CSV table of C-alpha atoms and ligand atoms in Angstrom, one decimal:
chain,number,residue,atom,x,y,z
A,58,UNK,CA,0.0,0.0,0.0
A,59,UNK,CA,1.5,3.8,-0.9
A,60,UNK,CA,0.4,6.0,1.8
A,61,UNK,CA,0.9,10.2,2.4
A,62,UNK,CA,1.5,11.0,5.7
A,63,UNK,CA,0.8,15.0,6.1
A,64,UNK,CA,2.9,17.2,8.8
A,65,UNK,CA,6.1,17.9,9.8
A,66,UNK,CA,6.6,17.4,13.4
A,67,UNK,CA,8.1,15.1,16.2
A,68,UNK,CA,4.7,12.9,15.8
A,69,UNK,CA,5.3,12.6,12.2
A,70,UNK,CA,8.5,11.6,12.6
A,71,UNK,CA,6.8,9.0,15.0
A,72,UNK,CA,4.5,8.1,12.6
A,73,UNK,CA,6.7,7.6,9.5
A,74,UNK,CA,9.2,5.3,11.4
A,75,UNK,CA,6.3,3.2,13.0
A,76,UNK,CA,4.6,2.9,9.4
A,77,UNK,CA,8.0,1.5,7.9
A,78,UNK,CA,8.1,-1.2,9.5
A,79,UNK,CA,4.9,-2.9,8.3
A,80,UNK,CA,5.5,-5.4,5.3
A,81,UNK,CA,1.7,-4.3,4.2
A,82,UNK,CA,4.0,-0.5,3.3
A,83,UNK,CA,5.4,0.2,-0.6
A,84,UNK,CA,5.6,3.5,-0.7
A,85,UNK,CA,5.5,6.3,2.2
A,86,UNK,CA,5.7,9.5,1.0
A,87,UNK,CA,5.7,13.0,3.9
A,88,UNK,CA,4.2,16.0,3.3
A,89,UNK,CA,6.1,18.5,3.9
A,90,UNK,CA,8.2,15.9,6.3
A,91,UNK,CA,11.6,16.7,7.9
A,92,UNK,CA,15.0,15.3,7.4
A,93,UNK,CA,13.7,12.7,10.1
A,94,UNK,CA,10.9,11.4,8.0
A,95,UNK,CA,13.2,11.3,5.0
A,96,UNK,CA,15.3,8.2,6.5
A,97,UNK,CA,11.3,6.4,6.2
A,98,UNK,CA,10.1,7.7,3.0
A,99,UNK,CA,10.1,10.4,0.4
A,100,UNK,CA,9.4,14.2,2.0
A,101,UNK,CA,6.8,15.6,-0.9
A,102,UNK,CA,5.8,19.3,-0.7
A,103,UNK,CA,2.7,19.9,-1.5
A,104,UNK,CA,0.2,22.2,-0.8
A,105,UNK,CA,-2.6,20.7,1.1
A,106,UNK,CA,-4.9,23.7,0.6
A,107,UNK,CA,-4.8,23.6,-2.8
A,108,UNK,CA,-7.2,20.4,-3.4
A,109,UNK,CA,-6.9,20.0,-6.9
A,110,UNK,CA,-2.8,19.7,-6.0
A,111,UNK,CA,-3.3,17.2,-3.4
A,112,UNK,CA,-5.7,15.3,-5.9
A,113,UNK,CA,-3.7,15.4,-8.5
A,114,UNK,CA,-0.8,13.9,-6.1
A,115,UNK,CA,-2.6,11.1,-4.6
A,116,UNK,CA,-4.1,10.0,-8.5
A,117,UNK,CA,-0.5,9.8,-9.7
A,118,UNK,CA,1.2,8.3,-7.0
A,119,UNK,CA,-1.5,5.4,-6.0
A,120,UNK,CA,-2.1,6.4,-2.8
A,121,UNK,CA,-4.3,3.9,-0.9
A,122,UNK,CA,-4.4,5.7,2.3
A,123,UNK,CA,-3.4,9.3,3.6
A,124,UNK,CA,-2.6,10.0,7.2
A,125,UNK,CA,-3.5,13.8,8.6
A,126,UNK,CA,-1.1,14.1,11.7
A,127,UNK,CA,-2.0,17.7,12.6
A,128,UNK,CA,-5.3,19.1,13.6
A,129,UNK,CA,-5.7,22.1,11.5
A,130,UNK,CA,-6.4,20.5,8.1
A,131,UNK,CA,-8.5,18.4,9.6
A,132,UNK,CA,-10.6,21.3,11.3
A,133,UNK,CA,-10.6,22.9,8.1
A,134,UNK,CA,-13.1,19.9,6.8
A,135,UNK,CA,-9.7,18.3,4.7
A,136,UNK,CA,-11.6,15.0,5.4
A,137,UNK,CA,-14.4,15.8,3.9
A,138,UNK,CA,-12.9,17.6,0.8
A,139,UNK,CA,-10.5,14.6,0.0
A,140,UNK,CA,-14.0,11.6,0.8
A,141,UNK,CA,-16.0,13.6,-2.1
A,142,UNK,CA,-13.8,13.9,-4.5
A,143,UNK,CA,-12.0,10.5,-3.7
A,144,UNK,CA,-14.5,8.1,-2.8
A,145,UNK,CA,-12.0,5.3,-2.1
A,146,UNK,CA,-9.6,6.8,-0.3
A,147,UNK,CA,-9.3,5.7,3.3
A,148,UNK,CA,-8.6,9.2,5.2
A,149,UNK,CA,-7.1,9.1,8.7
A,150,UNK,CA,-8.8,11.3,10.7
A,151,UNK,CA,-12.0,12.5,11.1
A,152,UNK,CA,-14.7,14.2,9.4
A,153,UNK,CA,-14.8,18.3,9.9
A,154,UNK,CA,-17.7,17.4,12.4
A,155,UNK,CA,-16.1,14.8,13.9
A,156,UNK,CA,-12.6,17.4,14.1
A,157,UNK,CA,-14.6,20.3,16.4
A,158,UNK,CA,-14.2,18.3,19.4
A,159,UNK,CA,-11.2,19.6,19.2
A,160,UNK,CA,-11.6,22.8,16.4
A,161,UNK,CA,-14.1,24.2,19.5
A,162,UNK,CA,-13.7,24.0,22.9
A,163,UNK,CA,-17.9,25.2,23.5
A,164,UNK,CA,-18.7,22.5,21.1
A,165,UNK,CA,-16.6,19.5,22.8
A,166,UNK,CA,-18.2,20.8,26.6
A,167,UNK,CA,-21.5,20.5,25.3
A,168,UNK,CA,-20.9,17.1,23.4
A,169,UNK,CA,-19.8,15.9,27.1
A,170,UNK,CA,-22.4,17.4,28.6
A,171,UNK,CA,-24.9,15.6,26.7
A,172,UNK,CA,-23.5,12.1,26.7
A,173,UNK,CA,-22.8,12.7,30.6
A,174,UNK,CA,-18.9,12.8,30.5
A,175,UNK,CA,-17.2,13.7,33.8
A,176,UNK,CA,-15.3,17.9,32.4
A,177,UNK,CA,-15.0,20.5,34.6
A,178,UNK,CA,-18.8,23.1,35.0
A,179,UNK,CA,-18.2,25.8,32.9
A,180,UNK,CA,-19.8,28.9,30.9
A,181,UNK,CA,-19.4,30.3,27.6
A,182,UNK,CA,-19.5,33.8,26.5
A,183,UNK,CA,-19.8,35.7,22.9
A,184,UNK,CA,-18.4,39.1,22.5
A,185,UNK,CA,-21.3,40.7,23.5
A,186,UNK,CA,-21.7,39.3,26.9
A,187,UNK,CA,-18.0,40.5,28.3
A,188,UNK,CA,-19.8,42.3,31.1
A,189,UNK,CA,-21.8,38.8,31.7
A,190,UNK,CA,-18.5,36.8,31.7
A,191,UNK,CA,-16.7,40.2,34.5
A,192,UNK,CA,-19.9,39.6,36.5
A,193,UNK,CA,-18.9,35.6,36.4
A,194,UNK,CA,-15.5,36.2,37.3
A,195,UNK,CA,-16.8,38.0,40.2
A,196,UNK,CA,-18.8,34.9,41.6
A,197,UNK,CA,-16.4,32.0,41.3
A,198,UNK,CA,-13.8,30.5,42.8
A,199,UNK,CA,-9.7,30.9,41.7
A,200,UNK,CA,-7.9,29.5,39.9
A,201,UNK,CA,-10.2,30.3,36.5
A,202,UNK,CA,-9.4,28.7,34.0
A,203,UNK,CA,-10.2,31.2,30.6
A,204,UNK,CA,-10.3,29.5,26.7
A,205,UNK,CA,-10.4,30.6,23.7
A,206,UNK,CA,-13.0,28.7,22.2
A,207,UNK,CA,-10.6,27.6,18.7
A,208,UNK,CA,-7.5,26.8,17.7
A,209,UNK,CA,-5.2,28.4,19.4
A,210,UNK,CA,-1.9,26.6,18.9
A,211,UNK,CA,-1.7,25.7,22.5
A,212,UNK,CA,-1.6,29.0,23.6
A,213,UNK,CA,-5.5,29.8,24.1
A,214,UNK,CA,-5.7,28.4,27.7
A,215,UNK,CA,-5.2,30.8,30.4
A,216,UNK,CA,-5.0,29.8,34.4
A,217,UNK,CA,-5.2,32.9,37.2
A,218,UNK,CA,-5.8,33.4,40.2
A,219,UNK,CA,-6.0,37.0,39.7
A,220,UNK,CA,-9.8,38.0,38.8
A,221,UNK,CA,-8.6,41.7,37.5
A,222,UNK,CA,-6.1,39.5,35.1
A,223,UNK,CA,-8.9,36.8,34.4
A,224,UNK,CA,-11.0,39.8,33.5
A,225,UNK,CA,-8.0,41.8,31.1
A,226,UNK,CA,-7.0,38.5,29.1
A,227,UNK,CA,-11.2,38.0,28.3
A,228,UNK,CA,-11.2,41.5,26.9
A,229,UNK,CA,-7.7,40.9,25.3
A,230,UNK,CA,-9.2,37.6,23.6
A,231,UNK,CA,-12.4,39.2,22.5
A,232,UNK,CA,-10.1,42.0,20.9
A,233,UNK,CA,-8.6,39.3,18.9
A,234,UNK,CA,-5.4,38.3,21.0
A,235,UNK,CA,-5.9,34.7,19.3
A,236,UNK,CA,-8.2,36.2,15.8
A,237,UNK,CA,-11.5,34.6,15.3
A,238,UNK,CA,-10.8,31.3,17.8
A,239,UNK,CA,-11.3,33.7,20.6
A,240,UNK,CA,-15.0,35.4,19.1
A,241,UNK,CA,-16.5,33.2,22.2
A,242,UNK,CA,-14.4,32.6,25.4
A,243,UNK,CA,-14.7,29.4,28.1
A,244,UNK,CA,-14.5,29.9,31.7
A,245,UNK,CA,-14.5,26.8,33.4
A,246,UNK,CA,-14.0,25.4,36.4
A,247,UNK,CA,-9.8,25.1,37.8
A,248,UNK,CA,-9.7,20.5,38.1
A,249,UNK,CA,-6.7,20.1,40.6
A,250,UNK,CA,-5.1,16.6,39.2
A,251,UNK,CA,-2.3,14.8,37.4
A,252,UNK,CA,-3.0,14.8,34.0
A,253,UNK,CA,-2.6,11.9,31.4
A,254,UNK,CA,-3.3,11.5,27.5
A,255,UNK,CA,-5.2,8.2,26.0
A,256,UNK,CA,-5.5,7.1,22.7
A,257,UNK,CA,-7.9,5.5,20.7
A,258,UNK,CA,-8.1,4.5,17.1
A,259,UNK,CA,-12.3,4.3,16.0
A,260,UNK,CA,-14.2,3.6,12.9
A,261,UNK,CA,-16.7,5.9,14.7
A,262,UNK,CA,-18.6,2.7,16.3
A,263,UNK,CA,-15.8,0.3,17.7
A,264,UNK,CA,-12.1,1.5,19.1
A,265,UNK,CA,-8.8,0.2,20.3
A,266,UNK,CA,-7.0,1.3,23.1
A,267,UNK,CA,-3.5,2.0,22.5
A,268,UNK,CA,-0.7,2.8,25.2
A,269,UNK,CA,-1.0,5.4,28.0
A,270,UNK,CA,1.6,8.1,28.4
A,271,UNK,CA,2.1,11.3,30.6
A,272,UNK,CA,3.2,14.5,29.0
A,273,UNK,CA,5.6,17.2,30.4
A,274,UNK,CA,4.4,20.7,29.2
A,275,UNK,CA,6.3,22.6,31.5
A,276,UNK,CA,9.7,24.0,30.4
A,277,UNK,CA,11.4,24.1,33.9
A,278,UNK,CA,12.8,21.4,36.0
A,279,UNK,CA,9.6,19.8,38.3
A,280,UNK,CA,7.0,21.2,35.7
A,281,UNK,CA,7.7,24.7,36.8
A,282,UNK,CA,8.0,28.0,34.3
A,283,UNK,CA,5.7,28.4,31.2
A,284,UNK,CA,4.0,26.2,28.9
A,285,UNK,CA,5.4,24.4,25.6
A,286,UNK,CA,4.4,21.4,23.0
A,287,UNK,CA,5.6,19.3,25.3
A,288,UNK,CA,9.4,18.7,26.8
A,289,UNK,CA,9.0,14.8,26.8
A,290,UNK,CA,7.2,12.1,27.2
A,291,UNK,CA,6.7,8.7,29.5
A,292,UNK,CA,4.5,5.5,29.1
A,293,UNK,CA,3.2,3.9,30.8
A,294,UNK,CA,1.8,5.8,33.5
A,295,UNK,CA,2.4,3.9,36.9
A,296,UNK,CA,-0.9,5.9,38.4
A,297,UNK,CA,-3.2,4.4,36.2
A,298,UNK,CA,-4.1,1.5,38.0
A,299,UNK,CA,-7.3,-1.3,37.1
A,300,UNK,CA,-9.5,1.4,38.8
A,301,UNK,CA,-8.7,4.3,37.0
A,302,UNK,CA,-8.4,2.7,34.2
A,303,UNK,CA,-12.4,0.6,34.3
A,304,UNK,CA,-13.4,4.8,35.4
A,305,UNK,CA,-11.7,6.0,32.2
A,306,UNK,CA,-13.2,3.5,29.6
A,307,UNK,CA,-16.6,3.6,31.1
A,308,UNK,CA,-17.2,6.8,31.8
A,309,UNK,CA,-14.9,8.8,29.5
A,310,UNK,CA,-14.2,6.2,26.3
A,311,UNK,CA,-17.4,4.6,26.0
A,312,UNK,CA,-19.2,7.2,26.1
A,313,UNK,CA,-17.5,9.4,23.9
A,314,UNK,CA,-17.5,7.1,21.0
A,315,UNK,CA,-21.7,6.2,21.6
A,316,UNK,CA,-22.0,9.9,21.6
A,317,UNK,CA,-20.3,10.2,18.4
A,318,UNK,CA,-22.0,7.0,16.6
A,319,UNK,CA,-25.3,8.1,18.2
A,320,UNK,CA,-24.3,11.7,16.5
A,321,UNK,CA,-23.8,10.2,13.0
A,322,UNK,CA,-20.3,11.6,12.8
A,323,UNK,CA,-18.1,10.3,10.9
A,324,UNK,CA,-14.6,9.7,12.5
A,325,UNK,CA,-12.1,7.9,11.2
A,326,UNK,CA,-9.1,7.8,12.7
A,327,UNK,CA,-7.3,9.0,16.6
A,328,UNK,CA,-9.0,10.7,19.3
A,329,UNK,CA,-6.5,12.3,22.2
A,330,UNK,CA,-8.5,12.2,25.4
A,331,UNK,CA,-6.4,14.9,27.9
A,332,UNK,CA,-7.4,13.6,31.1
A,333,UNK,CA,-6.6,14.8,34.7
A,334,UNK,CA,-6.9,12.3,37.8
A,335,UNK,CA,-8.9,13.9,40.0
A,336,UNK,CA,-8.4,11.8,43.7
A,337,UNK,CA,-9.0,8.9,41.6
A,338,UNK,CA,-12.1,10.0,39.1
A,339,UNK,CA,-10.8,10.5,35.5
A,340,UNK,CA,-12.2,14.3,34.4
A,341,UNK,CA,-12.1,15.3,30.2
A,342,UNK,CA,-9.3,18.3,29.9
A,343,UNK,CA,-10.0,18.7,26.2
A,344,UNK,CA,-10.7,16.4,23.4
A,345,UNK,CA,-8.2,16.1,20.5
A,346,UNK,CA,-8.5,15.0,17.0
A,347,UNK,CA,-5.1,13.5,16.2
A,348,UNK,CA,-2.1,12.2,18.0
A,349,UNK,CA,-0.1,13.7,21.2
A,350,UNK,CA,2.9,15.4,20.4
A,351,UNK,CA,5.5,14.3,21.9
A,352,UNK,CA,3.3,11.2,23.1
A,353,UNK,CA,3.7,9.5,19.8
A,354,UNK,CA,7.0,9.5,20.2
A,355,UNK,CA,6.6,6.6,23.4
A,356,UNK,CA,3.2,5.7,22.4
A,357,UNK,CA,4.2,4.2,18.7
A,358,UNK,CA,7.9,2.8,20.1
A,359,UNK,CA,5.8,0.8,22.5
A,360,UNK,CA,2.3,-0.9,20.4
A,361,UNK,CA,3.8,-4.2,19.3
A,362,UNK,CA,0.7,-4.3,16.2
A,363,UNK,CA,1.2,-3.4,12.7
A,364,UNK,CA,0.0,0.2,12.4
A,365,UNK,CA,-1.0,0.0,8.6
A,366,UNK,CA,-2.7,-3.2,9.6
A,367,UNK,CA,-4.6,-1.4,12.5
A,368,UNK,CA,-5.5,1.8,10.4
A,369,UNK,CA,-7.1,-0.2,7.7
A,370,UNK,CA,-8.9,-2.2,10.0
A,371,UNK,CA,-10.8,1.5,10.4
A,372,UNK,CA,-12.3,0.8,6.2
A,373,UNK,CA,-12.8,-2.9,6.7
A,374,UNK,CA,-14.9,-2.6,9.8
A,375,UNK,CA,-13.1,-5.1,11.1
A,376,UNK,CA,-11.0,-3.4,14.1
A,377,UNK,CA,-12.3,-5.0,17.0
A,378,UNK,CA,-10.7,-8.1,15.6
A,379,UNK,CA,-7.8,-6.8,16.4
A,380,UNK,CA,-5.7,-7.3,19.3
A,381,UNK,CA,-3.7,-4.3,20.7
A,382,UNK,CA,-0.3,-5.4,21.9
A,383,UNK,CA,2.1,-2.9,24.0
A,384,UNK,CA,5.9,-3.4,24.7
A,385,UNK,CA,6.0,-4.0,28.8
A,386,UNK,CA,9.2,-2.1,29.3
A,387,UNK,CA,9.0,1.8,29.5
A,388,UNK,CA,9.5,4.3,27.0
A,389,UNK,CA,10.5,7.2,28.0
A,390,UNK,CA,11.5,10.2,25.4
A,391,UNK,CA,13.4,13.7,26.0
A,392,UNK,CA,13.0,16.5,24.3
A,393,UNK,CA,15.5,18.5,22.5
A,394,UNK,CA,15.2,22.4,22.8
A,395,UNK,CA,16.7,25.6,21.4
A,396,UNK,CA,17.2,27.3,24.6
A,397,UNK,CA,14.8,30.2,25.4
A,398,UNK,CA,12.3,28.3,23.7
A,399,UNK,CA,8.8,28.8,24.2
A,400,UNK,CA,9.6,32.3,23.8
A,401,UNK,CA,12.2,33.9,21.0
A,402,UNK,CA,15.4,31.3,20.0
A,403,UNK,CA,17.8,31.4,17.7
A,404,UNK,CA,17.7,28.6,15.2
A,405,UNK,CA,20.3,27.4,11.9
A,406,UNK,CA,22.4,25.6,14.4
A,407,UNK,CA,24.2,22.4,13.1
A,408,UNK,CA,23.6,19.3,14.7
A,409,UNK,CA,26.4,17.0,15.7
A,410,UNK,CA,26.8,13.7,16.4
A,411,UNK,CA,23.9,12.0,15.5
A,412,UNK,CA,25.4,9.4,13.7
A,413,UNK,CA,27.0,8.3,16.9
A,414,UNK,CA,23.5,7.4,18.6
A,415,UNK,CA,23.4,4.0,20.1
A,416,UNK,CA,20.6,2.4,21.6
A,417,UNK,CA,17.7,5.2,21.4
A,418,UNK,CA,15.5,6.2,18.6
A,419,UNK,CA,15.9,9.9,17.4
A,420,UNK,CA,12.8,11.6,16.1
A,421,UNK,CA,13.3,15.1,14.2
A,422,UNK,CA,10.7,17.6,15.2
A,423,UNK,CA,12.4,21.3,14.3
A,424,UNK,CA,15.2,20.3,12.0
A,425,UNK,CA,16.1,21.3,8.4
A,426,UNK,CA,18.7,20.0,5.9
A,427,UNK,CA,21.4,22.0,4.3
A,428,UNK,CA,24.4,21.7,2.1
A,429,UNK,CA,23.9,17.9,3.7
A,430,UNK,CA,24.3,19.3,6.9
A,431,UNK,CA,21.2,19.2,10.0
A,432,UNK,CA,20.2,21.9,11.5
A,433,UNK,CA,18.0,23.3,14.0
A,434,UNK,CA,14.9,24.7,12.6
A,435,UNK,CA,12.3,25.2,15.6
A,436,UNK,CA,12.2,25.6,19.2
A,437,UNK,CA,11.6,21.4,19.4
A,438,UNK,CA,14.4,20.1,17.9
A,439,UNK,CA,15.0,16.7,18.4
A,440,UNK,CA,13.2,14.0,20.5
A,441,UNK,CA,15.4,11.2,22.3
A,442,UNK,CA,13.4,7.8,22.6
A,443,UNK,CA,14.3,4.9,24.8
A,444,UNK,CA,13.1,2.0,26.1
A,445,UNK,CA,14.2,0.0,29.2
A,446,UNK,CA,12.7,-2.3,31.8
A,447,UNK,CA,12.7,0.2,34.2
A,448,UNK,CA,11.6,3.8,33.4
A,449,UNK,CA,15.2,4.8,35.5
A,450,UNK,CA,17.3,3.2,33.1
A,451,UNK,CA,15.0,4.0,30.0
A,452,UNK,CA,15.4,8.2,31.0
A,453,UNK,CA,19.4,7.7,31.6
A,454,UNK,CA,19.6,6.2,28.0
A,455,UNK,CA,18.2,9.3,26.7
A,456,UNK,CA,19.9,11.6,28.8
A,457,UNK,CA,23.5,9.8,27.4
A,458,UNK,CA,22.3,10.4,24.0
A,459,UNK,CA,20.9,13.7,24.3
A,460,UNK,CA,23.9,14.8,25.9
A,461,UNK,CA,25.8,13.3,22.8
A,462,UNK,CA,24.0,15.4,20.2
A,463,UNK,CA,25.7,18.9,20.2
A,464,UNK,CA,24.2,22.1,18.4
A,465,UNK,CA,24.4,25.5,20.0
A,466,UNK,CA,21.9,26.4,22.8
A,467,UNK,CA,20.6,22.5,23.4
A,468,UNK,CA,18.5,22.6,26.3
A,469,UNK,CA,16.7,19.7,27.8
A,470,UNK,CA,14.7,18.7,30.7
A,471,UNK,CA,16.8,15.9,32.4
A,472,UNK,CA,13.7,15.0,35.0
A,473,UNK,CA,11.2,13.3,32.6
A,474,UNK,CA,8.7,10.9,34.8
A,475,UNK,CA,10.5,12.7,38.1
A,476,UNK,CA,6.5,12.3,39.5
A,477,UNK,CA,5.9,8.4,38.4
A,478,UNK,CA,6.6,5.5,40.1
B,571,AMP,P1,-4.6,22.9,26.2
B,571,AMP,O1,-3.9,24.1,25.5
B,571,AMP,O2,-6.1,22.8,25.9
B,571,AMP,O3,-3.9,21.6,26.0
B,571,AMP,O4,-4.6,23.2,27.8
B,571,AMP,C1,-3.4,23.5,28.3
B,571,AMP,C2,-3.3,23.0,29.7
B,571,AMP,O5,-4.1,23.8,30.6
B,571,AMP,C3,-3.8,21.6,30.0
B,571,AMP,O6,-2.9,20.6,29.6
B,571,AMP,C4,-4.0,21.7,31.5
B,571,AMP,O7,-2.7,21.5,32.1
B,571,AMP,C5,-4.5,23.1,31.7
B,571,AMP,N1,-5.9,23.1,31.9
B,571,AMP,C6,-6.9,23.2,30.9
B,571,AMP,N2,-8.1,23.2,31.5
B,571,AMP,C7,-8.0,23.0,32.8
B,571,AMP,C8,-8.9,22.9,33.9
B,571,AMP,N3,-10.2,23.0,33.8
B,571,AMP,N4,-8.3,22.8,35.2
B,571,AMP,C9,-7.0,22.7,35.3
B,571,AMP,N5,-6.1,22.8,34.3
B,571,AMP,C10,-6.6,22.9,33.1
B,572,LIG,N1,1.1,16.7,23.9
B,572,LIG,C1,0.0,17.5,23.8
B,572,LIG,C2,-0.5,17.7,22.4
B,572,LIG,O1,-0.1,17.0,21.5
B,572,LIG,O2,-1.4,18.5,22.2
């Protein structure tokens, strides 16, 4: 089977070496890809919002399948766009409907809050009720948590304890800090938990469970300073034990797929469920519509099944056939920074010394090649993936190797899992 895989990221690089190894792959083609993806397939560059382009691609190069790995085509209806005019194809990810769980925040809380799934109370607001959301602020409890209702790149949730503050980034979002996803605002309630990500693949009536892993958002050491894509990555999560786990099917998973079959939407393809564990009661965070970022990166290292086997299971209705088998050692992956990063770094630094990598799996996220040289291209660089019996000995592999690679202003969390058993 030829298969186009479109993004360019850390999960994509996750993707691309997961999909090689199935004997069911010919040909894997990236769009646009990174020099990471290259060693996997051929990086393409097409422009995906030019439909005719991408159809004309996917005629001429037989592709049997194309993967979306990041959520903004797919919240743009690409789904849909590519299903009419290619009847055939089978499209990972879902449908433009099925993609607002994630494409609106106001339109995942009220999907929960009809199919009873455990989120935090909140209220939304439109433009013209910013007094209505002040006079909220003034009744609740801190920490508020403030959201702009659509896609924000990971920057449109805000967390205060200050109401004056809560009150100056609603008026800031309805003046168009984050453009047209912040025309209606969120305030919800603050959940006080540990958070985790699950992963399903769904047809949009059965699903398969794959691995469990625990992001670290946080730049700083401990999860202090501010907020990123992610610094690495662990799975699985010791916390999650049969309890939490039964909580999290039943009344989070379960649900959430009835809701969608009962909704007539048509999702093919990976829902993210961000979870917190709330004294042992599993609460929604936010719905995605795609894989974790840098979850993939522990999550695909560990599931044991053919992936290509697994995503066509989702056009041959036969996925609850299938078995989902995980690696029982840990994974554990560290990401590589340009320091400064999330806010301005430098970037055009050569990488060294990844050819001397032994014993870890190296996923590109921001790199670019030149004059066949690497070099750093983004504030996530690189992604160091290892796995070990123990999750001890599975971080210390990655630390040796990400102490190995050299560019200029490497930076790197050396905690990753310090809060797991
Ligand atoms: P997001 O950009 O939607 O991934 O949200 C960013 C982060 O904000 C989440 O990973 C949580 O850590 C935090 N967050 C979002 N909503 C809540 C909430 N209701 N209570 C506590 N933390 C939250
Ligand atoms: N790791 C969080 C995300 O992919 O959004």
């Amino acid at each position: 089977m030829n298969i186009l895989l479109i993004g360019s990221g850390g999960r994509e690089s996750a993707f691309a070496w997961k999909l090689h190894q199935s004997p069911l792959l010919e040909k894997l083609y990236i769009s646009p890809g990174n020099p990471g993806t290259e060693q996997f397939g051929t990086n393409v560059n097409i422009d995906i919002d030019n439909i005719e382009e991408l159809v004309g691609f996917i005629t001429k190069s037989n592709i049997e399948m194309v993967i979306i790995g990041p959520e903004e085509p797919l919240v743009n209806g690409i789904y849909d766009k590519l299903k009419t005019l290619l009847p055939k194809l089978k499209i990972i990810g879902p449908s433009k409907r099925g993609a607002m769980l994630e494409g609106s925040k106001a339109y995942a809380k009220e999907f929960m809050k009809e199919f009873g799934i455990p989120t935090a109370d909140y209220k939304v607001f439109n433009k013209q009720q910013k007094e209505d959301a002040f006079h909220f602020i003034d009744t609740i409890k801190t920490p508020i948590v403030i959201k702009a209702d659509g896609l924000a790149g990971g920057k449109g949730v805000i967390i205060t304890e200050d109401k004056d503050q809560a009150k100056k980034d609603i008026a800031d979002i309805f003046d168009g800090k984050f453009g047209s996803a912040g025309d209606n605002v969120i305030i919800e309630e603050f959940l006080d938990g540990v958070e985790y990500s699950v992963f399903v693949i769904t047809d949009s009536k059965s699903y398969k469970m794959l691995p469990i892993a625990k992001d670290y958002k946080r730049v700083g050491l401990a999860d202090t300073g501010l907020n990123t894509g992610g610094m690495g990555a662990i799975s699985p999560v010791s916390f999650i034990n049969d309890d939490l786990l039964i909580k999290t099917v039943v009344k989070i998973i379960q649900p959430t797929i009835s809701g969608i079959w009962q909704k007539d939407i048509d999702y093919k393809g990976f829902i993210f469920f961000g979870l917190t564990n709330v004294n042992g009661d599993p609460y929604v965070i936010e719905y995605n519509c795609r894989m974790g970022d840098p979850e993939s990166e522990v999550v695909f290292p560990r599931l044991k099944n053919d992936l290509v086997k697994l995503l066509n299971s989702l056009y041959t209705n036969d996925i609850s056939e299938h078995t989902i088998e995980h690696e029982s050692n840990y994974a554990v992956t560290v990401m590589l920074t340009s320091s400064n990063y999330p806010e301005n770094y430098e970037t055009g630094k050569e990488i060294k010394n990844l050819d001397k990598i032994e014993d870890s799996i190296i996923f590109h996220a921001g790199t670019k090649k030149e004059d066949g040289k690497i070099l750093t291209n983004g504030g996530r660089v690189l992604t160091v993936t290892s796995l070990a019996k123990k999750k001890e000995d599975a971080l210390l592999q990655s630390l040796k190797n990400a102490n190995l690679i050299d560019f200029d202003n490497k930076y790197f969390r050396d905690d990753i899992g310090f809060d797991v058993e």
